[in-house]
Amino acid sequence: MHDSHAASLAWLDERVKAGGDVRQLADEAVRHLRAHYPHYHWVGIYMVEGDALQLWSWDGPAATQHVTIPLDSGVCGYAASTGAVANVPDVSQDTRYLECFLGTRSELVVPIRAGERVYGEVDIDSDRLAAFDATDEAFLSAFCQRLAERAEAAGLAGHVPG
Ligand code: SME
């Protein structure tokens, strides 16, 4: 992890401790990630509601048409329905990929999960090929773990894969 990652996690710990509204926290989280990490060109938080993902918050150059994604669809649905990280270095080579932006070359989706329960996910698009490495995965997994604690405390239902 880089210093900036540690600083982001400390920032999020403060926000989680403050115990504010979960939706507001999601808004702040996407803005924080996009502002601090230049290769995160578009950042969204999707949350599980029933058998679909709903886009709660996003920050980026343009809105996506994918505001609702069924759990069996897309890279996003894959990550939420399995609870596994999806790091796609070249979206043009991945048959699961649902296109949002013409410029997107790679995508990283990290589940917001506590134990077996998946509450949602952070979805990041980059205009660079293979923009995300193991360091991004580790950082965002730690980031999402904190978001999951807040979602759990708020009593969100999420779902349990399988
Ligand atoms: N590409 C995603 C859809 C969401 S947009 O990237 C914002 C997918 O394949 O699920």
mmCIF file with all atom_site columns, N, CA, C and O in Angstrom, residues 15-66:
data_model
loop_
_atom_site.group_PDB
_atom_site.id
_atom_site.type_symbol
_atom_site.label_atom_id
_atom_site.label_alt_id
_atom_site.label_comp_id
_atom_site.label_asym_id
_atom_site.label_entity_id
_atom_site.label_seq_id
_atom_site.pdbx_PDB_ins_code
_atom_site.Cartn_x
_atom_site.Cartn_y
_atom_site.Cartn_z
_atom_site.occupancy
_atom_site.B_iso_or_equiv
_atom_site.pdbx_formal_charge
_atom_site.auth_seq_id
_atom_site.auth_comp_id
_atom_site.auth_asym_id
_atom_site.auth_atom_id
_atom_site.pdbx_PDB_model_num
ATOM 1   N N  . ARG A 1 15 ? -14.887 8.881  8.596   1.00 0.00 ? 15 ARG A N  1
ATOM 2   C CA . ARG A 1 15 ? -16.248 9.054  8.068   1.00 0.00 ? 15 ARG A CA 1
ATOM 3   C C  . ARG A 1 15 ? -17.179 7.960  8.585   1.00 0.00 ? 15 ARG A C  1
ATOM 4   O O  . ARG A 1 15 ? -18.340 8.205  8.879   1.00 0.00 ? 15 ARG A O  1
ATOM 5   N N  . VAL A 1 16 ? -16.650 6.725  8.662   1.00 0.00 ? 16 VAL A N  1
ATOM 6   C CA . VAL A 1 16 ? -17.473 5.610  9.162   1.00 0.00 ? 16 VAL A CA 1
ATOM 7   C C  . VAL A 1 16 ? -17.772 5.823  10.643  1.00 0.00 ? 16 VAL A C  1
ATOM 8   O O  . VAL A 1 16 ? -18.902 5.631  11.100  1.00 0.00 ? 16 VAL A O  1
ATOM 9   N N  . LYS A 1 17 ? -16.756 6.260  11.394  1.00 0.00 ? 17 LYS A N  1
ATOM 10  C CA . LYS A 1 17 ? -16.935 6.483  12.828  1.00 0.00 ? 17 LYS A CA 1
ATOM 11  C C  . LYS A 1 17 ? -17.984 7.566  13.079  1.00 0.00 ? 17 LYS A C  1
ATOM 12  O O  . LYS A 1 17 ? -18.747 7.507  14.039  1.00 0.00 ? 17 LYS A O  1
ATOM 13  N N  . ALA A 1 18 ? -18.041 8.544  12.190  1.00 0.00 ? 18 ALA A N  1
ATOM 14  C CA . ALA A 1 18 ? -19.009 9.631  12.349  1.00 0.00 ? 18 ALA A CA 1
ATOM 15  C C  . ALA A 1 18 ? -20.446 9.111  12.224  1.00 0.00 ? 18 ALA A C  1
ATOM 16  O O  . ALA A 1 18 ? -21.383 9.758  12.708  1.00 0.00 ? 18 ALA A O  1
ATOM 17  N N  . GLY A 1 19 ? -20.596 7.936  11.584  1.00 0.00 ? 19 GLY A N  1
ATOM 18  C CA . GLY A 1 19 ? -21.899 7.268  11.569  1.00 0.00 ? 19 GLY A CA 1
ATOM 19  C C  . GLY A 1 19 ? -22.998 7.988  10.806  1.00 0.00 ? 19 GLY A C  1
ATOM 20  O O  . GLY A 1 19 ? -24.179 7.830  11.118  1.00 0.00 ? 19 GLY A O  1
ATOM 21  N N  . GLY A 1 20 ? -22.632 8.767  9.805   1.00 0.00 ? 20 GLY A N  1
ATOM 22  C CA . GLY A 1 20 ? -23.635 9.496  9.016   1.00 0.00 ? 20 GLY A CA 1
ATOM 23  C C  . GLY A 1 20 ? -24.437 8.575  8.109   1.00 0.00 ? 20 GLY A C  1
ATOM 24  O O  . GLY A 1 20 ? -24.309 7.356  8.159   1.00 0.00 ? 20 GLY A O  1
ATOM 25  N N  . ASP A 1 21 ? -25.258 9.193  7.286   1.00 0.00 ? 21 ASP A N  1
ATOM 26  C CA . ASP A 1 21 ? -26.119 8.482  6.347   1.00 0.00 ? 21 ASP A CA 1
ATOM 27  C C  . ASP A 1 21 ? -25.278 7.644  5.366   1.00 0.00 ? 21 ASP A C  1
ATOM 28  O O  . ASP A 1 21 ? -24.251 8.114  4.870   1.00 0.00 ? 21 ASP A O  1
ATOM 29  N N  . VAL A 1 22 ? -25.723 6.421  5.087   1.00 0.00 ? 22 VAL A N  1
ATOM 30  C CA . VAL A 1 22 ? -24.936 5.533  4.217   1.00 0.00 ? 22 VAL A CA 1
ATOM 31  C C  . VAL A 1 22 ? -24.867 6.073  2.793   1.00 0.00 ? 22 VAL A C  1
ATOM 32  O O  . VAL A 1 22 ? -23.828 5.965  2.132   1.00 0.00 ? 22 VAL A O  1
ATOM 33  N N  . ARG A 1 23 ? -25.954 6.629  2.306   1.00 0.00 ? 23 ARG A N  1
ATOM 34  C CA . ARG A 1 23 ? -25.943 7.156  0.939   1.00 0.00 ? 23 ARG A CA 1
ATOM 35  C C  . ARG A 1 23 ? -24.993 8.343  0.817   1.00 0.00 ? 23 ARG A C  1
ATOM 36  O O  . ARG A 1 23 ? -24.300 8.504  -0.181  1.00 0.00 ? 23 ARG A O  1
ATOM 37  N N  . GLN A 1 24 ? -24.978 9.163  1.864   1.00 0.00 ? 24 GLN A N  1
ATOM 38  C CA . GLN A 1 24 ? -24.052 10.302 1.839   1.00 0.00 ? 24 GLN A CA 1
ATOM 39  C C  . GLN A 1 24 ? -22.607 9.817  1.869   1.00 0.00 ? 24 GLN A C  1
ATOM 40  O O  . GLN A 1 24 ? -21.743 10.360 1.177   1.00 0.00 ? 24 GLN A O  1
ATOM 41  N N  . LEU A 1 25 ? -22.363 8.766  2.645   1.00 0.00 ? 25 LEU A N  1
ATOM 42  C CA . LEU A 1 25 ? -21.016 8.192  2.692   1.00 0.00 ? 25 LEU A CA 1
ATOM 43  C C  . LEU A 1 25 ? -20.611 7.655  1.317   1.00 0.00 ? 25 LEU A C  1
ATOM 44  O O  . LEU A 1 25 ? -19.470 7.839  0.879   1.00 0.00 ? 25 LEU A O  1
ATOM 45  N N  . ALA A 1 26 ? -21.554 7.025  0.625   1.00 0.00 ? 26 ALA A N  1
ATOM 46  C CA . ALA A 1 26 ? -21.267 6.517  -0.728  1.00 0.00 ? 26 ALA A CA 1
ATOM 47  C C  . ALA A 1 26 ? -20.902 7.680  -1.658  1.00 0.00 ? 26 ALA A C  1
ATOM 48  O O  . ALA A 1 26 ? -19.939 7.587  -2.429  1.00 0.00 ? 26 ALA A O  1
ATOM 49  N N  . ASP A 1 27 ? -21.642 8.781  -1.570  1.00 0.00 ? 27 ASP A N  1
ATOM 50  C CA . ASP A 1 27 ? -21.339 9.967  -2.391  1.00 0.00 ? 27 ASP A CA 1
ATOM 51  C C  . ASP A 1 27 ? -19.928 10.485 -2.096  1.00 0.00 ? 27 ASP A C  1
ATOM 52  O O  . ASP A 1 27 ? -19.149 10.789 -3.010  1.00 0.00 ? 27 ASP A O  1
ATOM 53  N N  . GLU A 1 28 ? -19.611 10.573 -0.801  1.00 0.00 ? 28 GLU A N  1
ATOM 54  C CA . GLU A 1 28 ? -18.293 11.086 -0.418  1.00 0.00 ? 28 GLU A CA 1
ATOM 55  C C  . GLU A 1 28 ? -17.190 10.136 -0.867  1.00 0.00 ? 28 GLU A C  1
ATOM 56  O O  . GLU A 1 28 ? -16.117 10.572 -1.294  1.00 0.00 ? 28 GLU A O  1
ATOM 57  N N  . ALA A 1 29 ? -17.451 8.833  -0.788  1.00 0.00 ? 29 ALA A N  1
ATOM 58  C CA . ALA A 1 29 ? -16.426 7.839  -1.129  1.00 0.00 ? 29 ALA A CA 1
ATOM 59  C C  . ALA A 1 29 ? -16.074 7.894  -2.616  1.00 0.00 ? 29 ALA A C  1
ATOM 60  O O  . ALA A 1 29 ? -14.892 7.864  -2.977  1.00 0.00 ? 29 ALA A O  1
ATOM 61  N N  . VAL A 1 30 ? -17.082 7.975  -3.493  1.00 0.00 ? 30 VAL A N  1
ATOM 62  C CA . VAL A 1 30 ? -16.751 8.008  -4.928  1.00 0.00 ? 30 VAL A CA 1
ATOM 63  C C  . VAL A 1 30 ? -15.998 9.296  -5.283  1.00 0.00 ? 30 VAL A C  1
ATOM 64  O O  . VAL A 1 30 ? -15.059 9.263  -6.089  1.00 0.00 ? 30 VAL A O  1
ATOM 65  N N  . ARG A 1 31 ? -16.384 10.394 -4.648  1.00 0.00 ? 31 ARG A N  1
ATOM 66  C CA . ARG A 1 31 ? -15.684 11.661 -4.931  1.00 0.00 ? 31 ARG A CA 1
ATOM 67  C C  . ARG A 1 31 ? -14.241 11.593 -4.441  1.00 0.00 ? 31 ARG A C  1
ATOM 68  O O  . ARG A 1 31 ? -13.327 12.057 -5.109  1.00 0.00 ? 31 ARG A O  1
ATOM 69  N N  . HIS A 1 32 ? -14.055 11.008 -3.252  1.00 0.00 ? 32 HIS A N  1
ATOM 70  C CA . HIS A 1 32 ? -12.703 10.886 -2.697  1.00 0.00 ? 32 HIS A CA 1
ATOM 71  C C  . HIS A 1 32 ? -11.819 10.046 -3.624  1.00 0.00 ? 32 HIS A C  1
ATOM 72  O O  . HIS A 1 32 ? -10.694 10.453 -3.951  1.00 0.00 ? 32 HIS A O  1
ATOM 73  N N  . LEU A 1 33 ? -12.329 8.903  -4.041  1.00 0.00 ? 33 LEU A N  1
ATOM 74  C CA . LEU A 1 33 ? -11.494 8.002  -4.858  1.00 0.00 ? 33 LEU A CA 1
ATOM 75  C C  . LEU A 1 33 ? -11.126 8.655  -6.177  1.00 0.00 ? 33 LEU A C  1
ATOM 76  O O  . LEU A 1 33 ? -9.976  8.593  -6.624  1.00 0.00 ? 33 LEU A O  1
ATOM 77  N N  . ARG A 1 34 ? -12.083 9.284  -6.818  1.00 0.00 ? 34 ARG A N  1
ATOM 78  C CA . ARG A 1 34 ? -11.794 9.881  -8.127  1.00 0.00 ? 34 ARG A CA 1
ATOM 79  C C  . ARG A 1 34 ? -10.834 11.067 -7.987  1.00 0.00 ? 34 ARG A C  1
ATOM 80  O O  . ARG A 1 34 ? -9.938  11.262 -8.818  1.00 0.00 ? 34 ARG A O  1
ATOM 81  N N  . ALA A 1 35 ? -10.999 11.831 -6.911  1.00 0.00 ? 35 ALA A N  1
ATOM 82  C CA . ALA A 1 35 ? -10.155 13.022 -6.730  1.00 0.00 ? 35 ALA A CA 1
ATOM 83  C C  . ALA A 1 35 ? -8.704  12.658 -6.430  1.00 0.00 ? 35 ALA A C  1
ATOM 84  O O  . ALA A 1 35 ? -7.793  13.401 -6.796  1.00 0.00 ? 35 ALA A O  1
ATOM 85  N N  . HIS A 1 36 ? -8.470  11.517 -5.771  1.00 0.00 ? 36 HIS A N  1
ATOM 86  C CA . HIS A 1 36 ? -7.115  11.201 -5.302  1.00 0.00 ? 36 HIS A CA 1
ATOM 87  C C  . HIS A 1 36 ? -6.342  10.231 -6.186  1.00 0.00 ? 36 HIS A C  1
ATOM 88  O O  . HIS A 1 36 ? -5.135  10.081 -6.018  1.00 0.00 ? 36 HIS A O  1
ATOM 89  N N  . TYR A 1 37 ? -7.033  9.553  -7.097  1.00 0.00 ? 37 TYR A N  1
ATOM 90  C CA . TYR A 1 37 ? -6.354  8.529  -7.904  1.00 0.00 ? 37 TYR A CA 1
ATOM 91  C C  . TYR A 1 37 ? -6.640  8.798  -9.383  1.00 0.00 ? 37 TYR A C  1
ATOM 92  O O  . TYR A 1 37 ? -7.719  8.467  -9.886  1.00 0.00 ? 37 TYR A O  1
ATOM 93  N N  . PRO A 1 38 ? -5.668  9.424  -10.081 1.00 0.00 ? 38 PRO A N  1
ATOM 94  C CA . PRO A 1 38 ? -5.903  9.907  -11.449 1.00 0.00 ? 38 PRO A CA 1
ATOM 95  C C  . PRO A 1 38 ? -6.281  8.811  -12.443 1.00 0.00 ? 38 PRO A C  1
ATOM 96  O O  . PRO A 1 38 ? -6.931  9.104  -13.447 1.00 0.00 ? 38 PRO A O  1
ATOM 97  N N  . HIS A 1 39 ? -5.871  7.556  -12.191 1.00 0.00 ? 39 HIS A N  1
ATOM 98  C CA . HIS A 1 39 ? -6.241  6.506  -13.144 1.00 0.00 ? 39 HIS A CA 1
ATOM 99  C C  . HIS A 1 39 ? -7.635  5.938  -12.861 1.00 0.00 ? 39 HIS A C  1
ATOM 100 O O  . HIS A 1 39 ? -8.082  5.049  -13.564 1.00 0.00 ? 39 HIS A O  1
ATOM 101 N N  . TYR A 1 40 ? -8.315  6.451  -11.827 1.00 0.00 ? 40 TYR A N  1
ATOM 102 C CA . TYR A 1 40 ? -9.707  6.071  -11.584 1.00 0.00 ? 40 TYR A CA 1
ATOM 103 C C  . TYR A 1 40 ? -10.575 7.101  -12.336 1.00 0.00 ? 40 TYR A C  1
ATOM 104 O O  . TYR A 1 40 ? -10.964 8.118  -11.779 1.00 0.00 ? 40 TYR A O  1
ATOM 105 N N  . HIS A 1 41 ? -10.862 6.831  -13.611 1.00 0.00 ? 41 HIS A N  1
ATOM 106 C CA . HIS A 1 41 ? -11.526 7.852  -14.431 1.00 0.00 ? 41 HIS A CA 1
ATOM 107 C C  . HIS A 1 41 ? -13.011 7.984  -14.130 1.00 0.00 ? 41 HIS A C  1
ATOM 108 O O  . HIS A 1 41 ? -13.581 9.061  -14.238 1.00 0.00 ? 41 HIS A O  1
ATOM 109 N N  . TRP A 1 42 ? -13.633 6.867  -13.794 1.00 0.00 ? 42 TRP A N  1
ATOM 110 C CA . TRP A 1 42 ? -15.064 6.894  -13.414 1.00 0.00 ? 42 TRP A CA 1
ATOM 111 C C  . TRP A 1 42 ? -15.206 5.956  -12.222 1.00 0.00 ? 42 TRP A C  1
ATOM 112 O O  . TRP A 1 42 ? -14.700 4.818  -12.259 1.00 0.00 ? 42 TRP A O  1
ATOM 113 N N  . VAL A 1 43 ? -15.853 6.431  -11.179 1.00 0.00 ? 43 VAL A N  1
ATOM 114 C CA . VAL A 1 43 ? -16.005 5.619  -9.965  1.00 0.00 ? 43 VAL A CA 1
ATOM 115 C C  . VAL A 1 43 ? -17.478 5.567  -9.585  1.00 0.00 ? 43 VAL A C  1
ATOM 116 O O  . VAL A 1 43 ? -18.139 6.615  -9.481  1.00 0.00 ? 43 VAL A O  1
ATOM 117 N N  . GLY A 1 44 ? -17.992 4.367  -9.386  1.00 0.00 ? 44 GLY A N  1
ATOM 118 C CA . GLY A 1 44 ? -19.384 4.216  -8.983  1.00 0.00 ? 44 GLY A CA 1
ATOM 119 C C  . GLY A 1 44 ? -19.514 3.272  -7.798  1.00 0.00 ? 44 GLY A C  1
ATOM 120 O O  . GLY A 1 44 ? -18.649 2.416  -7.574  1.00 0.00 ? 44 GLY A O  1
ATOM 121 N N  . ILE A 1 45 ? -20.573 3.442  -7.029  1.00 0.00 ? 45 ILE A N  1
ATOM 122 C CA . ILE A 1 45 ? -20.941 2.470  -6.004  1.00 0.00 ? 45 ILE A CA 1
ATOM 123 C C  . ILE A 1 45 ? -22.325 1.937  -6.348  1.00 0.00 ? 45 ILE A C  1
ATOM 124 O O  . ILE A 1 45 ? -23.296 2.701  -6.454  1.00 0.00 ? 45 ILE A O  1
ATOM 125 N N  . TYR A 1 46 ? -22.366 0.632  -6.595  1.00 0.00 ? 46 TYR A N  1
ATOM 126 C CA . TYR A 1 46 ? -23.636 -0.071 -6.807  1.00 0.00 ? 46 TYR A CA 1
ATOM 127 C C  . TYR A 1 46 ? -23.954 -0.841 -5.535  1.00 0.00 ? 46 TYR A C  1
ATOM 128 O O  . TYR A 1 46 ? -23.063 -1.445 -4.927  1.00 0.00 ? 46 TYR A O  1
ATOM 129 N N  . MET A 1 47 ? -25.230 -0.843 -5.142  1.00 0.00 ? 47 MET A N  1
ATOM 130 C CA . MET A 1 47 ? -25.640 -1.611 -3.965  1.00 0.00 ? 47 MET A CA 1
ATOM 131 C C  . MET A 1 47 ? -26.660 -2.666 -4.381  1.00 0.00 ? 47 MET A C  1
ATOM 132 O O  . MET A 1 47 ? -27.482 -2.443 -5.288  1.00 0.00 ? 47 MET A O  1
ATOM 133 N N  . VAL A 1 48 ? -26.595 -3.825 -3.698  1.00 0.00 ? 48 VAL A N  1
ATOM 134 C CA . VAL A 1 48 ? -27.525 -4.924 -3.991  1.00 0.00 ? 48 VAL A CA 1
ATOM 135 C C  . VAL A 1 48 ? -28.890 -4.580 -3.407  1.00 0.00 ? 48 VAL A C  1
ATOM 136 O O  . VAL A 1 48 ? -29.008 -4.274 -2.217  1.00 0.00 ? 48 VAL A O  1
ATOM 137 N N  . GLU A 1 49 ? -29.887 -4.603 -4.277  1.00 0.00 ? 49 GLU A N  1
ATOM 138 C CA . GLU A 1 49 ? -31.270 -4.438 -3.825  1.00 0.00 ? 49 GLU A CA 1
ATOM 139 C C  . GLU A 1 49 ? -32.070 -5.536 -4.504  1.00 0.00 ? 49 GLU A C  1
ATOM 140 O O  . GLU A 1 49 ? -32.268 -5.499 -5.727  1.00 0.00 ? 49 GLU A O  1
ATOM 141 N N  . GLY A 1 50 ? -32.470 -6.536 -3.734  1.00 0.00 ? 50 GLY A N  1
ATOM 142 C CA . GLY A 1 50 ? -33.166 -7.688 -4.316  1.00 0.00 ? 50 GLY A CA 1
ATOM 143 C C  . GLY A 1 50 ? -32.214 -8.441 -5.221  1.00 0.00 ? 50 GLY A C  1
ATOM 144 O O  . GLY A 1 50 ? -31.091 -8.775 -4.823  1.00 0.00 ? 50 GLY A O  1
ATOM 145 N N  . ASP A 1 51 ? -32.637 -8.695 -6.485  1.00 0.00 ? 51 ASP A N  1
ATOM 146 C CA . ASP A 1 51 ? -31.784 -9.465 -7.387  1.00 0.00 ? 51 ASP A CA 1
ATOM 147 C C  . ASP A 1 51 ? -31.094 -8.580 -8.419  1.00 0.00 ? 51 ASP A C  1
ATOM 148 O O  . ASP A 1 51 ? -30.752 -9.032 -9.507  1.00 0.00 ? 51 ASP A O  1
ATOM 149 N N  . ALA A 1 52 ? -30.880 -7.315 -8.046  1.00 0.00 ? 52 ALA A N  1
ATOM 150 C CA . ALA A 1 52 ? -30.195 -6.398 -8.965  1.00 0.00 ? 52 ALA A CA 1
ATOM 151 C C  . ALA A 1 52 ? -29.277 -5.457 -8.195  1.00 0.00 ? 52 ALA A C  1
ATOM 152 O O  . ALA A 1 52 ? -29.377 -5.308 -6.965  1.00 0.00 ? 52 ALA A O  1
ATOM 153 N N  . LEU A 1 53 ? -28.377 -4.844 -8.939  1.00 0.00 ? 53 LEU A N  1
ATOM 154 C CA . LEU A 1 53 ? -27.520 -3.787 -8.410  1.00 0.00 ? 53 LEU A CA 1
ATOM 155 C C  . LEU A 1 53 ? -28.113 -2.441 -8.809  1.00 0.00 ? 53 LEU A C  1
ATOM 156 O O  . LEU A 1 53 ? -28.528 -2.266 -9.960  1.00 0.00 ? 53 LEU A O  1
ATOM 157 N N  . GLN A 1 54 ? -28.147 -1.511 -7.861  1.00 0.00 ? 54 GLN A N  1
ATOM 158 C CA . GLN A 1 54 ? -28.633 -0.162 -8.152  1.00 0.00 ? 54 GLN A CA 1
ATOM 159 C C  . GLN A 1 54 ? -27.473 0.810  -7.969  1.00 0.00 ? 54 GLN A C  1
ATOM 160 O O  . GLN A 1 54 ? -26.754 0.739  -6.953  1.00 0.00 ? 54 GLN A O  1
ATOM 161 N N  . LEU A 1 55 ? -27.330 1.720  -8.919  1.00 0.00 ? 55 LEU A N  1
ATOM 162 C CA . LEU A 1 55 ? -26.266 2.724  -8.826  1.00 0.00 ? 55 LEU A CA 1
ATOM 163 C C  . LEU A 1 55 ? -26.672 3.775  -7.792  1.00 0.00 ? 55 LEU A C  1
ATOM 164 O O  . LEU A 1 55 ? -27.622 4.527  -8.002  1.00 0.00 ? 55 LEU A O  1
ATOM 165 N N  . TRP A 1 56 ? -25.961 3.790  -6.672  1.00 0.00 ? 56 TRP A N  1
ATOM 166 C CA . TRP A 1 56 ? -26.253 4.760  -5.607  1.00 0.00 ? 56 TRP A CA 1
ATOM 167 C C  . TRP A 1 56 ? -25.490 6.071  -5.827  1.00 0.00 ? 56 TRP A C  1
ATOM 168 O O  . TRP A 1 56 ? -26.016 7.143  -5.583  1.00 0.00 ? 56 TRP A O  1
ATOM 169 N N  . SER A 1 57 ? -24.245 5.960  -6.226  1.00 0.00 ? 57 SER A N  1
ATOM 170 C CA . SER A 1 57 ? -23.381 7.148  -6.311  1.00 0.00 ? 57 SER A CA 1
ATOM 171 C C  . SER A 1 57 ? -22.388 6.971  -7.441  1.00 0.00 ? 57 SER A C  1
ATOM 172 O O  . SER A 1 57 ? -21.948 5.847  -7.700  1.00 0.00 ? 57 SER A O  1
ATOM 173 N N  . TRP A 1 58 ? -22.017 8.053  -8.067  1.00 0.00 ? 58 TRP A N  1
ATOM 174 C CA . TRP A 1 58 ? -20.952 7.982  -9.068  1.00 0.00 ? 58 TRP A CA 1
ATOM 175 C C  . TRP A 1 58 ? -20.267 9.329  -9.186  1.00 0.00 ? 58 TRP A C  1
ATOM 176 O O  . TRP A 1 58 ? -20.852 10.363 -8.853  1.00 0.00 ? 58 TRP A O  1
ATOM 177 N N  . ASP A 1 59 ? -19.033 9.297  -9.672  1.00 0.00 ? 59 ASP A N  1
ATOM 178 C CA . ASP A 1 59 ? -18.314 10.523 -9.982  1.00 0.00 ? 59 ASP A CA 1
ATOM 179 C C  . ASP A 1 59 ? -17.476 10.255 -11.224 1.00 0.00 ? 59 ASP A C  1
ATOM 180 O O  . ASP A 1 59 ? -16.809 9.220  -11.326 1.00 0.00 ? 59 ASP A O  1
ATOM 181 N N  . GLY A 1 60 ? -17.549 11.128 -12.185 1.00 0.00 ? 60 GLY A N  1
ATOM 182 C CA . GLY A 1 60 ? -16.820 10.937 -13.432 1.00 0.00 ? 60 GLY A CA 1
ATOM 183 C C  . GLY A 1 60 ? -17.296 11.911 -14.471 1.00 0.00 ? 60 GLY A C  1
ATOM 184 O O  . GLY A 1 60 ? -18.162 12.742 -14.202 1.00 0.00 ? 60 GLY A O  1
ATOM 185 N N  . PRO A 1 61 ? -16.731 11.805 -15.679 1.00 0.00 ? 61 PRO A N  1
ATOM 186 C CA . PRO A 1 61 ? -17.041 12.769 -16.734 1.00 0.00 ? 61 PRO A CA 1
ATOM 187 C C  . PRO A 1 61 ? -18.458 12.655 -17.277 1.00 0.00 ? 61 PRO A C  1
ATOM 188 O O  . PRO A 1 61 ? -18.977 13.613 -17.845 1.00 0.00 ? 61 PRO A O  1
ATOM 189 N N  . ALA A 1 62 ? -19.090 11.482 -17.139 1.00 0.00 ? 62 ALA A N  1
ATOM 190 C CA . ALA A 1 62 ? -20.417 11.306 -17.739 1.00 0.00 ? 62 ALA A CA 1
ATOM 191 C C  . ALA A 1 62 ? -21.231 10.290 -16.947 1.00 0.00 ? 62 ALA A C  1
ATOM 192 O O  . ALA A 1 62 ? -20.675 9.433  -16.249 1.00 0.00 ? 62 ALA A O  1
ATOM 193 N N  . ALA A 1 63 ? -22.538 10.394 -17.077 1.00 0.00 ? 63 ALA A N  1
ATOM 194 C CA . ALA A 1 63 ? -23.440 9.438  -16.427 1.00 0.00 ? 63 ALA A CA 1
ATOM 195 C C  . ALA A 1 63 ? -23.452 8.136  -17.222 1.00 0.00 ? 63 ALA A C  1
ATOM 196 O O  . ALA A 1 63 ? -23.185 8.126  -18.424 1.00 0.00 ? 63 ALA A O  1
ATOM 197 N N  . THR A 1 64 ? -23.758 7.025  -16.548 1.00 0.00 ? 64 THR A N  1
ATOM 198 C CA . THR A 1 64 ? -23.886 5.744  -17.232 1.00 0.00 ? 64 THR A CA 1
ATOM 199 C C  . THR A 1 64 ? -25.368 5.414  -17.428 1.00 0.00 ? 64 THR A C  1
ATOM 200 O O  . THR A 1 64 ? -26.194 5.792  -16.596 1.00 0.00 ? 64 THR A O  1
ATOM 201 N N  . GLN A 1 65 ? -25.651 4.686  -18.499 1.00 0.00 ? 65 GLN A N  1
ATOM 202 C CA . GLN A 1 65 ? -27.041 4.235  -18.682 1.00 0.00 ? 65 GLN A CA 1
ATOM 203 C C  . GLN A 1 65 ? -27.340 3.029  -17.815 1.00 0.00 ? 65 GLN A C  1
ATOM 204 O O  . GLN A 1 65 ? -28.494 2.669  -17.625 1.00 0.00 ? 65 GLN A O  1
ATOM 205 N N  . HIS A 1 66 ? -26.278 2.406  -17.258 1.00 0.00 ? 66 HIS A N  1
ATOM 206 C CA . HIS A 1 66 ? -26.480 1.195  -16.449 1.00 0.00 ? 66 HIS A CA 1
ATOM 207 C C  . HIS A 1 66 ? -26.709 1.564  -14.985 1.00 0.00 ? 66 HIS A C  1
ATOM 208 O O  . HIS A 1 66 ? -25.830 1.391  -14.146 1.00 0.00 ? 66 HIS A O  1
#
